[in-house]
PDB file of C-alpha atoms in Angstrom:
ATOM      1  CA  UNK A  29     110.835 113.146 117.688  1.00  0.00           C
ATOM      2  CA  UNK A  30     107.403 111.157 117.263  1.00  0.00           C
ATOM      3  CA  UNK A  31     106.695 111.393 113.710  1.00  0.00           C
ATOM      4  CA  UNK A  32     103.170 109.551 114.429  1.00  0.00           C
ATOM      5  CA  UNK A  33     101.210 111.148 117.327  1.00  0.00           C
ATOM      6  CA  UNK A  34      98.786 108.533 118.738  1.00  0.00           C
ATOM      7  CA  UNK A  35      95.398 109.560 121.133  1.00  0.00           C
ATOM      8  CA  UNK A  36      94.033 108.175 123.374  1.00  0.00           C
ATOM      9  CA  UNK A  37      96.731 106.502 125.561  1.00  0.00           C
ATOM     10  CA  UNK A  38      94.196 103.771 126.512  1.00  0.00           C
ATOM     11  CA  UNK A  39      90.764 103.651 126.653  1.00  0.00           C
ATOM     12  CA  UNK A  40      87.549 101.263 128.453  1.00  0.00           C
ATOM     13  CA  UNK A  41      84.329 100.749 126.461  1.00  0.00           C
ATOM     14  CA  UNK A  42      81.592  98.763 127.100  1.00  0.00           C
ATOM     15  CA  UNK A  43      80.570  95.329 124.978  1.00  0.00           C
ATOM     16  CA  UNK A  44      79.093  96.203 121.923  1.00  0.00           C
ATOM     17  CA  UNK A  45      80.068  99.867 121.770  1.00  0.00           C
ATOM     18  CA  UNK A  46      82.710 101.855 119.465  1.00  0.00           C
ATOM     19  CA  UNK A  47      86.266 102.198 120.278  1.00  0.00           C
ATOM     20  CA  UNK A  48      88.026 105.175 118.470  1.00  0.00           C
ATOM     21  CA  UNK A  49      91.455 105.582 117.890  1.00  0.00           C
ATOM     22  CA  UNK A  50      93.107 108.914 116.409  1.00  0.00           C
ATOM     23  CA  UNK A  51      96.547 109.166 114.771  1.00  0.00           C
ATOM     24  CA  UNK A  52      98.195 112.512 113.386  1.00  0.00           C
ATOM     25  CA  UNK A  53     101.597 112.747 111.094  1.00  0.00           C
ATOM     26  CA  UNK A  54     103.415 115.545 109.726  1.00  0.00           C
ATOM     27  CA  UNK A  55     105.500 113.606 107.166  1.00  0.00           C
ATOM     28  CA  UNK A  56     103.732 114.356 103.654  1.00  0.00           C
ATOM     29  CA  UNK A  57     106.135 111.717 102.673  1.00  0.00           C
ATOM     30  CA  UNK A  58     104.138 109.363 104.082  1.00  0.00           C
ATOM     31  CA  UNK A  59     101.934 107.297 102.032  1.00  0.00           C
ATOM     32  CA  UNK A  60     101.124 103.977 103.330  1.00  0.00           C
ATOM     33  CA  UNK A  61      99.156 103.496 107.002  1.00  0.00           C
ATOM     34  CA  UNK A  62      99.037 100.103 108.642  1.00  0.00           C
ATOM     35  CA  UNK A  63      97.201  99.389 112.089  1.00  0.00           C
ATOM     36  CA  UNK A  64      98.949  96.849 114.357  1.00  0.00           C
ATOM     37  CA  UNK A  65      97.292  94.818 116.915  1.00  0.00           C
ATOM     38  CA  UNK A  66      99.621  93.575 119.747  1.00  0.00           C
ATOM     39  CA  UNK A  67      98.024  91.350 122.487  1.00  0.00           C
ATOM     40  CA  UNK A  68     100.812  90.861 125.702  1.00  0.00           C
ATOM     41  CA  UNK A  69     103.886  88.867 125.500  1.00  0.00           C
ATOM     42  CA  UNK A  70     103.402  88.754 121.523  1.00  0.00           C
ATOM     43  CA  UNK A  71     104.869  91.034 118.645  1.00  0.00           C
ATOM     44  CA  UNK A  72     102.650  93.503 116.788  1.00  0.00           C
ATOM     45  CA  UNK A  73     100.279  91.901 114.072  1.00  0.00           C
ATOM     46  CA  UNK A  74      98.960  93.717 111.018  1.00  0.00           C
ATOM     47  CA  UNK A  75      94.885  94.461 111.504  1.00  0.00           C
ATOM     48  CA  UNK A  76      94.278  96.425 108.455  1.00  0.00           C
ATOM     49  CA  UNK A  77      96.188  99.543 106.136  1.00  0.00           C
ATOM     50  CA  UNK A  78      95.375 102.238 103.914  1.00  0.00           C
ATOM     51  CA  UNK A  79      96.185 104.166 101.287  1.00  0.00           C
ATOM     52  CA  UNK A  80      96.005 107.983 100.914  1.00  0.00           C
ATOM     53  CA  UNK A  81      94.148 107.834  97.566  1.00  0.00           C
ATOM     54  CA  UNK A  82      90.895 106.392  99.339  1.00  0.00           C
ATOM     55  CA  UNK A  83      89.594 108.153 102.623  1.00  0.00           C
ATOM     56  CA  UNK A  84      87.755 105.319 104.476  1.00  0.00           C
ATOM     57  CA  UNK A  85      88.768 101.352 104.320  1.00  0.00           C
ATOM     58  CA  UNK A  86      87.033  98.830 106.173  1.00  0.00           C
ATOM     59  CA  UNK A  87      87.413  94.859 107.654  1.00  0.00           C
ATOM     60  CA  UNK A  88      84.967  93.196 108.998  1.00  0.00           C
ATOM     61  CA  UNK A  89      84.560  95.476 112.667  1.00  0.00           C
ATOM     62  CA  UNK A  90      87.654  97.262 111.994  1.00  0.00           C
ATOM     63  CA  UNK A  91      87.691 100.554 110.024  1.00  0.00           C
ATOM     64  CA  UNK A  92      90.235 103.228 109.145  1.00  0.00           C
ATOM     65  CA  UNK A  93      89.056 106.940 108.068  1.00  0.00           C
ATOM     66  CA  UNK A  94      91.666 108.907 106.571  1.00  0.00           C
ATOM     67  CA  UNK A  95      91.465 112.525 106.191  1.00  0.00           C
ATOM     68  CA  UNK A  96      94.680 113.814 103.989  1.00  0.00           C
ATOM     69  CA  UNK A  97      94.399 117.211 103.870  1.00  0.00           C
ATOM     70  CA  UNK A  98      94.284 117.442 107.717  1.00  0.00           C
ATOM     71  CA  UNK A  99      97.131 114.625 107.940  1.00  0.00           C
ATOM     72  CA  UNK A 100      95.605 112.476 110.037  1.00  0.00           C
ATOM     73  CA  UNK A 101      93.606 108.553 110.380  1.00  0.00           C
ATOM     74  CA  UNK A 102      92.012 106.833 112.908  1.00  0.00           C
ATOM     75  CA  UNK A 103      90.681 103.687 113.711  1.00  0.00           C
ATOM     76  CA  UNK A 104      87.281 102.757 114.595  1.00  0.00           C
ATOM     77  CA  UNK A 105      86.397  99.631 116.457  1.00  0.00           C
ATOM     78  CA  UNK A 106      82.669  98.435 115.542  1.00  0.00           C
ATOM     79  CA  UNK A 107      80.562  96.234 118.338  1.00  0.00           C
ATOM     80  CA  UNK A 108      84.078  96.024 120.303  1.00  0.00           C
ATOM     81  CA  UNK A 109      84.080  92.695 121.755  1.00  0.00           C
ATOM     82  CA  UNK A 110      86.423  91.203 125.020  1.00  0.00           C
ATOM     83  CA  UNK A 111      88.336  89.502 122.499  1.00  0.00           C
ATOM     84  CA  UNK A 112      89.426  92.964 120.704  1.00  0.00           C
ATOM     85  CA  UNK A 113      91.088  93.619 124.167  1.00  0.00           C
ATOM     86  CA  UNK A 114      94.661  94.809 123.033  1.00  0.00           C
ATOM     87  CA  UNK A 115      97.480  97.298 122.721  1.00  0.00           C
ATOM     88  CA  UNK A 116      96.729  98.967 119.180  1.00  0.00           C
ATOM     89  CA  UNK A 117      99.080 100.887 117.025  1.00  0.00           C
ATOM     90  CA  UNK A 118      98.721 102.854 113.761  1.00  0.00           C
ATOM     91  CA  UNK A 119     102.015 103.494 111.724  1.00  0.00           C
ATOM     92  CA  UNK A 120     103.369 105.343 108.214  1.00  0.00           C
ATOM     93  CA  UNK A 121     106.041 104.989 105.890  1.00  0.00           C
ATOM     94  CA  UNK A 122     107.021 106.792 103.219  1.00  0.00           C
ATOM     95  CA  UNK A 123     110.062 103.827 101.620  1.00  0.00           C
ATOM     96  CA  UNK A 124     108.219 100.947 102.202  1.00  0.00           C
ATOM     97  CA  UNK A 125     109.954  99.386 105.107  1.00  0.00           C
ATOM     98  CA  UNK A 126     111.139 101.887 107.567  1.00  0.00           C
ATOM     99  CA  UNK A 127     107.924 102.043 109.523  1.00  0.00           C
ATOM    100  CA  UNK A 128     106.874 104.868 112.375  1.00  0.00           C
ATOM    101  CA  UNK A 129     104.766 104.090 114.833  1.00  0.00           C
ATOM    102  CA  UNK A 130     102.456 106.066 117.454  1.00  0.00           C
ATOM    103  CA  UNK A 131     103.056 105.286 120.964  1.00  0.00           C
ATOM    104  CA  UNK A 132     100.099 102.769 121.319  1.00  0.00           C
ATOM    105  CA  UNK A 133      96.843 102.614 122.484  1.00  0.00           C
ATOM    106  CA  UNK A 134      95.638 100.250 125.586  1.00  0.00           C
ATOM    107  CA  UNK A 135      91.361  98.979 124.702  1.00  0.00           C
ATOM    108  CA  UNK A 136      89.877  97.385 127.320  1.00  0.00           C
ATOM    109  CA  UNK A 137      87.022  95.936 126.442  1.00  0.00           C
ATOM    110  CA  UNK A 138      84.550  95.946 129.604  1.00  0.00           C
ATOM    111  CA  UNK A 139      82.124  92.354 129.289  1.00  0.00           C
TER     112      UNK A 139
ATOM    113  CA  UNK D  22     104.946  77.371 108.994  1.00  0.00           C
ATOM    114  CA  UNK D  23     106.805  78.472 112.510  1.00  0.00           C
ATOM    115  CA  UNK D  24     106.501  82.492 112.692  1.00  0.00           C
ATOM    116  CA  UNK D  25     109.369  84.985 113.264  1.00  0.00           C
ATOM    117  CA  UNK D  26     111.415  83.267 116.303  1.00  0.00           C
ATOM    118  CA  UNK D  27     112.925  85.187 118.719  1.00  0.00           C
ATOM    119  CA  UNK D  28     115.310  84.314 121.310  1.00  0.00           C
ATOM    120  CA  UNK D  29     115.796  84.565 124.640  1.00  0.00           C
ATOM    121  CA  UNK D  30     112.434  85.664 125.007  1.00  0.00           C
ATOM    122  CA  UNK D  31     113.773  87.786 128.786  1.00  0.00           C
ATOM    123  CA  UNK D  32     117.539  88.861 129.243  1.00  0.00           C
ATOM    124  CA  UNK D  33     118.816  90.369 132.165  1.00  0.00           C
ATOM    125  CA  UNK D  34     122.256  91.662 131.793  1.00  0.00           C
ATOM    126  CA  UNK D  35     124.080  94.177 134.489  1.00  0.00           C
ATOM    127  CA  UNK D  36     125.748  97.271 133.623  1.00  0.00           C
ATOM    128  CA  UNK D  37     128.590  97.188 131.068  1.00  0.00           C
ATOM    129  CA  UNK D  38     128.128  93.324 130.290  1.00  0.00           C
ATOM    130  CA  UNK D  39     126.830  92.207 125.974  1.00  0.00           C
ATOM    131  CA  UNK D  40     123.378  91.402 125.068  1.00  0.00           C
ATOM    132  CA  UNK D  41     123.097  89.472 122.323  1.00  0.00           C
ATOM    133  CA  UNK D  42     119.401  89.002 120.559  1.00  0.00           C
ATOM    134  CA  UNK D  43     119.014  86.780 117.816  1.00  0.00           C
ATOM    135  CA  UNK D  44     116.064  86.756 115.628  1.00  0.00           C
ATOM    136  CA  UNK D  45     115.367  83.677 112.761  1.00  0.00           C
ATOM    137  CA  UNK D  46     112.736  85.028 109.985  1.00  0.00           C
ATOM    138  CA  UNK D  47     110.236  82.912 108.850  1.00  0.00           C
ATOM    139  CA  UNK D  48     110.786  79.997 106.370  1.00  0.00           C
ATOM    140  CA  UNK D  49     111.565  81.629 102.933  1.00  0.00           C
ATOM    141  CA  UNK D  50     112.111  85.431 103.928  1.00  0.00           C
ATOM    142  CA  UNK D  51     114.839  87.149 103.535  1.00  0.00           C
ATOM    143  CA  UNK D  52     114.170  91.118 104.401  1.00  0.00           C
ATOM    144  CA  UNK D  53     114.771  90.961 108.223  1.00  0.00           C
ATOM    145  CA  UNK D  54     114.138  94.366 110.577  1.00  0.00           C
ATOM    146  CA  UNK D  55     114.970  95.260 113.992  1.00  0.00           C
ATOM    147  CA  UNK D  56     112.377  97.772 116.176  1.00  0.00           C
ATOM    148  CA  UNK D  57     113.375  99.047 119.895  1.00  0.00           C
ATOM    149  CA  UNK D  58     110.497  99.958 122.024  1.00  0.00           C
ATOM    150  CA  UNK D  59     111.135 101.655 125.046  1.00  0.00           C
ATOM    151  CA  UNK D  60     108.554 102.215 127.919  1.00  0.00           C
ATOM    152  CA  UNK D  61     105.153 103.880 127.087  1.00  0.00           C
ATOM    153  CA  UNK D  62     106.444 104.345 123.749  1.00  0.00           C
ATOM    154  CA  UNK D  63     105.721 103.264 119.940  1.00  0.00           C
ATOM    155  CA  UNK D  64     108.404 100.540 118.329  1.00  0.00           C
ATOM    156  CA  UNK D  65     111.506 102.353 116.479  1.00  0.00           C
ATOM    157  CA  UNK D  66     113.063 101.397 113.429  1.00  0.00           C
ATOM    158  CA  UNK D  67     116.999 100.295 114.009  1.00  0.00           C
ATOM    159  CA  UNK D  68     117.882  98.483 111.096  1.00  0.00           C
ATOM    160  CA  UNK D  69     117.177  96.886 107.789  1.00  0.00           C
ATOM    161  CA  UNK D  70     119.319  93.716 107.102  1.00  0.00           C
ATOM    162  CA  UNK D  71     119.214  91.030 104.140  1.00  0.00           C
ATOM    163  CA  UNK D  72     121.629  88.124 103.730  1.00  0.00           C
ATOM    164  CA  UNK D  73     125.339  89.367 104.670  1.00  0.00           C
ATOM    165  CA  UNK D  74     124.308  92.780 103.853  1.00  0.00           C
ATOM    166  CA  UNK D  75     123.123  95.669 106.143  1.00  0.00           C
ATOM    167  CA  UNK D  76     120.820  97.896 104.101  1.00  0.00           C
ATOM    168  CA  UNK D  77     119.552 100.374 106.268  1.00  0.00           C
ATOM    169  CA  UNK D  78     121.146 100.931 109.821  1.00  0.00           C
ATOM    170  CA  UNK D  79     119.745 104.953 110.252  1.00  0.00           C
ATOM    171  CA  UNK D  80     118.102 104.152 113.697  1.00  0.00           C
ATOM    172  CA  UNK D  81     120.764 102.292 115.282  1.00  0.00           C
ATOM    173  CA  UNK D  82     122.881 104.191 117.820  1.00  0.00           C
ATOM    174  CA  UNK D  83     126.251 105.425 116.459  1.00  0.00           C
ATOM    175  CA  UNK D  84     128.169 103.271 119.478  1.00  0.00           C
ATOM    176  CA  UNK D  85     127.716  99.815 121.150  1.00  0.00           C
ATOM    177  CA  UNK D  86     124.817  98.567 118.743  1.00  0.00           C
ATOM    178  CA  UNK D  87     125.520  96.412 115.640  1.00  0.00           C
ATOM    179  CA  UNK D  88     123.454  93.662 113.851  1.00  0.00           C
ATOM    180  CA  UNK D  89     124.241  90.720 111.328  1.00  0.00           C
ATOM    181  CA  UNK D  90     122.301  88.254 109.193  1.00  0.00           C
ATOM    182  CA  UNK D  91     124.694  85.503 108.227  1.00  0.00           C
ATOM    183  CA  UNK D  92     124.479  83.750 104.931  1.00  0.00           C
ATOM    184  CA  UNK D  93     123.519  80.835 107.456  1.00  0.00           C
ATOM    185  CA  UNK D  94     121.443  81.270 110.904  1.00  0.00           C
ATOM    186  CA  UNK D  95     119.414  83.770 112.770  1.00  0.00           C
ATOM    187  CA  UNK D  96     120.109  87.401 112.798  1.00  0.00           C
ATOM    188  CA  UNK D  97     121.746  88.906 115.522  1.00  0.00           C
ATOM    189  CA  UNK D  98     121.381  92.470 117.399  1.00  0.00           C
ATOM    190  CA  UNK D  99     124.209  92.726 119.540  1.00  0.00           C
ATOM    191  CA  UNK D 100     124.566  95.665 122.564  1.00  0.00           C
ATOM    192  CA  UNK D 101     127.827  96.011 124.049  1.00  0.00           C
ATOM    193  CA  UNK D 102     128.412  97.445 127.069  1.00  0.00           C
ATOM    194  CA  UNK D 103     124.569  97.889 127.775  1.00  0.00           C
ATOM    195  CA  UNK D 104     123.410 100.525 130.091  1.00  0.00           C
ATOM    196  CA  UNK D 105     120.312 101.184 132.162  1.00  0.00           C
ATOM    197  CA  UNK D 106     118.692 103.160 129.088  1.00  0.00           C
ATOM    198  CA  UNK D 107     119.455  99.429 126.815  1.00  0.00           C
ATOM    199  CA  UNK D 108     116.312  98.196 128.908  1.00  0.00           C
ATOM    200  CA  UNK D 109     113.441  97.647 126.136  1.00  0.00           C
ATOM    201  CA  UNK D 110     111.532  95.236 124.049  1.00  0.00           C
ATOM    202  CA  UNK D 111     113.414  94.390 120.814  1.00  0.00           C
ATOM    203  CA  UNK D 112     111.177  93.132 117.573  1.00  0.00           C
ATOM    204  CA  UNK D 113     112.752  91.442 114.922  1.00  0.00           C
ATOM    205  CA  UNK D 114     110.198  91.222 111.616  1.00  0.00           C
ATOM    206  CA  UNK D 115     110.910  89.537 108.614  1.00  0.00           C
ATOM    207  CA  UNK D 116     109.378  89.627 105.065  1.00  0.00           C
ATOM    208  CA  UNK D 117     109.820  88.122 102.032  1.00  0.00           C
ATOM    209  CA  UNK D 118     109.992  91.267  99.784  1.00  0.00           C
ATOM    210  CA  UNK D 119     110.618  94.640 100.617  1.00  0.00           C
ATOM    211  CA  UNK D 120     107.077  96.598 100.082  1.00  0.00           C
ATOM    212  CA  UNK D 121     105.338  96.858 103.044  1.00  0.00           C
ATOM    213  CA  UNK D 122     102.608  97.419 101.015  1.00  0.00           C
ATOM    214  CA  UNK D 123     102.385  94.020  99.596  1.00  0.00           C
ATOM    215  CA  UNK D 124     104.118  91.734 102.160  1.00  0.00           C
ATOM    216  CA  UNK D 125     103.372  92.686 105.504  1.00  0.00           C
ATOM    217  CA  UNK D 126     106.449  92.679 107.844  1.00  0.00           C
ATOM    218  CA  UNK D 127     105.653  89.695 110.194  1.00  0.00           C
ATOM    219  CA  UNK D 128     106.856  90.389 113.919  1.00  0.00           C
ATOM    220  CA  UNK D 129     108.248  88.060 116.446  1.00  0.00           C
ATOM    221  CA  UNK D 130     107.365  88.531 120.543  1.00  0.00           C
ATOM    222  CA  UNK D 131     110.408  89.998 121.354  1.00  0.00           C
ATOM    223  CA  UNK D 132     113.138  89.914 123.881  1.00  0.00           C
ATOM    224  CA  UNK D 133     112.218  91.747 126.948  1.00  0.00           C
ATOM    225  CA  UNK D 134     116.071  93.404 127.899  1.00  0.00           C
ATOM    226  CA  UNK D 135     116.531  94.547 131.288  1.00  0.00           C
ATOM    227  CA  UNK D 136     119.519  96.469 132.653  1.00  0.00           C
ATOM    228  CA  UNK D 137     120.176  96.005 136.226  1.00  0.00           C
TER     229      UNK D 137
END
């Protein structure tokens, strides 16, 4: 079963605006979230991860919130730009290697 | 410094035929993972693999599936007998510890399997 539940499938926002992405788990094992990036025809690339002892982490345009006690993160996208066009996945694992991942997220970034 | 290498990048195969995918890490790492993703879905852990040694093979399917790393060249995820539900993209990542926390697994593109 999906450990990670991903929303929205895929999304369109304008130039400039805010894209949010919104990730659930059930596993309190968890305790280390990564983002992944994936553009098409290449593998997934790390954008940023958290930890569950801080509730907000941010990179430049790219910021996680994490809210523990509801067991969930997501991903906000700050002045999205054509460029952040992408497939977008968040993932958790609880070992340190095995990771889970949500089913993905399509942005389209409208110029 | 190349990335994770993956090849063939496409692989058709027809019912009941072998796929094999082979995967070489990047220069110095030695912590190599396989991921399935199937259609609409997120990537899936298969297997954990370090030099001769398979570590962690919990998401591999009991039958047909098996992987290597040889002490020399590229890992290899090997599907006998695929059938039409075999179709998928297959990641290889590779890292040069274990933590994910601090060494992030580093992906290659994949090999696009299709099933005819």
């Amino acid at each position: 079963q999906q450990q990670v539940k991903q929303s929205p499938q895929s999304l369109i926002v304008q130039k400039g605006g805010i894209s949010i992405i919104n990730c659930a788990y059930e596993n309190t094992a968890f305790d280390y979230f990564p983002w992944y990036q994936q553009f098409p025809g290449k593998g997934p690339a790390l954008l940023i991860a958290i930890r569950p002892d801080v509730s907000e982490k941010k990179e430049g345009r790219f910021t996680i919130s994490f809210n523990k006690s509801a067991k969930q993160f997501s991903l906000h996208i700050m002045d999205s730009q054509p460029g952040d066009s992408a497939t977008y996945f968040c993932a958790a694992t609880p070992n340190d290697y095995k990771l889970s991942f949500g089913a993905g997220t399509t942005v389209t970034v409208r110029a | 410094n190349a990335g994770v290498m993956q090849n063939p990048r496409h692989l058709v195969r027809r019912r009941g035929q072998e796929a094999r995918l082979r995967c070489s890490p990047m220069k110095g790492h030695s912590h190599v993972y396989w991921y399935r993703q199937l259609p609409e879905e997120g990537l899936k852990f298969m297997v954990y693999l370090q030099k001769e040694n398979i570590i962690d093979e919990s998401g591999m399917p009991k039958e047909r599936f098996s992987a290597e790393f040889p002490k020399e060249g590229p890992s290899i995820l090997r599907i006998q007998q695929v059938v039409r539900g075999d179709s998928a993209a297959y990641f290889c990542a590779s890292s040069s510890v274990l933590a994910v926390r601090t060494d992030t697994q580093y992906f290659g593109p994949g090999t696009r399997l299709t099933v005819l």
